[in-house]
Every structure is written in structure tokens, then in C-alpha cells.
Amino acid sequence: MKTDITVAYIDEILRSYLPKTRDKVQQAMEYSLFSGGKRFRPMLLLATAKAVGKRINEGAKSLAASLEFIHTYSLIHDDLPCMDNDDMRRGKRSCHMQFGEASAVLAGDALLNLAMETALKGPLSNKNYQAACAYMFKMSGIMGLVHGQSLDLFSETKTVDDAMELAIAKTGTLIRAALVCGALCGGATEEEVAVFDEIACKLGVCYQIIDDILDSKKCEKSFLDMYSEADLFDHVRLLNSEITAACDKLPYDLTFIKEFCDQNISRKK
């Protein structure tokens, strides 16, 4: 049976792992989780697992849900007054504006814990799945996403290397988790996983560059501090060609990654 990886399909997976309580924190979690996200990270994970393993298995579903829970927690905390202090997210009031700061902190904490609970419901006897779980939470922790947030808050972006480090750490880490965990769930070899990781790092940089261009009036630390918009588009095109070449090294149909590159460079939000 053909499985279409749509937002609705992913939302169904997410809802299957949500607890049934209806307190204020649960409402805040669901408010942010279902606020119009594109779900491209879990889409990448599921599509990679399907490309490599010819099907979407239960492990891939568990980790796709975990990944979106992690991503949503990071957005809730990123919007807090002590961090980026954003009142709006995806055209709606941010979580702390809608439910209060304390509820937003707890909602983020709860989603991060739910991500682990969800991952632990997967096939833990499978060594590839174990490695995927370990990698996902490495990418969400101090070696990944938390490090990126720290760089964003406490460091200056003075050089291209600074901007690249920030892009890979803050934006690229969950894209790396998507492709690497999807590849592992599908049964990819160690060598193939390394290529998927290389692709993901470049995807993360491309995504951040387009974000910087779209948020040029708001972004304080940006590739635009060092390059013109035209130069940045040229760099994304170059990275896209390198991503395509890396995809072609692998014995799988990775058209969806190439399509993602095209969609990213032309997106308006």
C-alpha cells in the first residue's frame, strides 16, 4: 500500500503519542504543536526511511514524532522573553503570550520529555534503532541544538565560520537528525549514513541562509552581515548542486531531497 507522507499523515502520528490529559500545560503543548508547521523535518525522516528501507516502519514513525516534539519544544523556548522574546509564531500569538510564561516553559519541558518517551516505545532491540535514538538526542542536546541556541544568545557572528557554525548547530542539527535517523531506521550502512549526514549539514546551511534573507529586517546575526543577497543565493545554488551530487552517490531514489532544495530556494516564508 502506498503511503503519502503529508502533514495530515504526520499529525495523525503525533496525536497517537499525545497524553490524554487536558490541563493547561497539555493545551499549551497542543497549541504550539498544531499551529501550522510545515512538518518538513519528520517528512524528511520518513521519506529517507522509506527510500532506504522501501517502507515506513514503526521505528521511523516513533522517531518522526519525537523529532517534531523536539522541534516544537525548541520553538516554544526560543520565543520566551529570556531568549528571543517573540510575541508571534506562524501568524499566531506565541505560546507564552497565549498561556503565560510558566505554562510555556512547562509545555516545552513536557514536549522534550515526551520525545524521549515516544522514542523508547520503538524497537529498542534493533541496533540501528538504538543508534538512531542516540543520534537524535545528541543532536537535540549540548552537542547540537542547545549549543546552537547558546551561540545565538551569547556569541558574536563576526566571520563566515561563525555564521556557518551557528547555522549548522541551530538549524542543521534537527535536519541532520531527520536524515541520519531515517537512514538508520531504513537499514543504511555506516558509509551511507555518513553521506546522508553530509547532505543534511548542507541542507541546514541552505535553509538558514534563506531564513536570513526572508528575515533580513529582524535577524540580528545573519549571513547578510558578510554577503549580499545575490551572493547568498549563488551560494545556495552551489550547495544545492553539491547536495544533488551527494544524493547521486547513494543507491536510492532521493528525488524528495532534490525537490526540497528547489522548494527552499524559492520559498517566501
PDB file of N, CA and C in Angstrom, residues 9-10 33 71 87 127 130 173 178 188 210 242 261:
ATOM      1  N   TYR A   9      -0.904  13.103   7.593  1.00  0.00           N
ATOM      2  CA  TYR A   9      -0.385  11.798   7.997  1.00  0.00           C
ATOM      3  C   TYR A   9       0.509  11.939   9.236  1.00  0.00           C
ATOM      4  N   ILE A  10       1.367  12.942   9.227  1.00  0.00           N
ATOM      5  CA  ILE A  10       2.262  13.154  10.375  1.00  0.00           C
ATOM      6  C   ILE A  10       1.468  13.601  11.598  1.00  0.00           C
ATOM      7  N   LEU A  33       2.043  22.720  18.985  1.00  0.00           N
ATOM      8  CA  LEU A  33       2.309  21.577  18.109  1.00  0.00           C
ATOM      9  C   LEU A  33       1.477  21.625  16.838  1.00  0.00           C
ATOM     10  N   HIS A  71      11.404  19.670  18.019  1.00  0.00           N
ATOM     11  CA  HIS A  71      11.382  20.925  17.264  1.00  0.00           C
ATOM     12  C   HIS A  71      10.403  21.920  17.886  1.00  0.00           C
ATOM     13  N   ASP A  87       6.665  37.661  20.259  1.00  0.00           N
ATOM     14  CA  ASP A  87       5.242  37.624  20.624  1.00  0.00           C
ATOM     15  C   ASP A  87       4.411  36.791  19.659  1.00  0.00           C
ATOM     16  N   LYS A 127      19.636  -2.677  16.713  1.00  0.00           N
ATOM     17  CA  LYS A 127      20.833  -1.859  16.940  1.00  0.00           C
ATOM     18  C   LYS A 127      20.815  -0.564  16.130  1.00  0.00           C
ATOM     19  N   GLN A 130      18.600   1.782  18.007  1.00  0.00           N
ATOM     20  CA  GLN A 130      19.319   2.303  19.177  1.00  0.00           C
ATOM     21  C   GLN A 130      20.238   3.452  18.767  1.00  0.00           C
ATOM     22  N   THR A 173      21.071  20.883  12.978  1.00  0.00           N
ATOM     23  CA  THR A 173      21.116  19.680  13.811  1.00  0.00           C
ATOM     24  C   THR A 173      19.861  18.814  13.682  1.00  0.00           C
ATOM     25  N   ALA A 178      16.976  14.209  11.178  1.00  0.00           N
ATOM     26  CA  ALA A 178      15.964  13.680  10.264  1.00  0.00           C
ATOM     27  C   ALA A 178      16.572  12.695   9.272  1.00  0.00           C
ATOM     28  N   ALA A 188      20.443   1.655   6.453  1.00  0.00           N
ATOM     29  CA  ALA A 188      21.595   2.123   5.679  1.00  0.00           C
ATOM     30  C   ALA A 188      22.903   1.679   6.332  1.00  0.00           C
ATOM     31  N   ILE A 210      18.369  31.038   3.549  1.00  0.00           N
ATOM     32  CA  ILE A 210      17.084  31.555   3.047  1.00  0.00           C
ATOM     33  C   ILE A 210      16.298  32.205   4.183  1.00  0.00           C
ATOM     34  N   GLU A 242      25.924  20.517  -4.924  1.00  0.00           N
ATOM     35  CA  GLU A 242      26.721  19.550  -4.164  1.00  0.00           C
ATOM     36  C   GLU A 242      25.823  18.511  -3.493  1.00  0.00           C
ATOM     37  N   CYS A 261      15.379  21.010  -1.932  1.00  0.00           N
ATOM     38  CA  CYS A 261      16.335  22.076  -2.271  1.00  0.00           C
ATOM     39  C   CYS A 261      15.669  23.140  -3.145  1.00  0.00           C
TER      40      CYS A 261
END
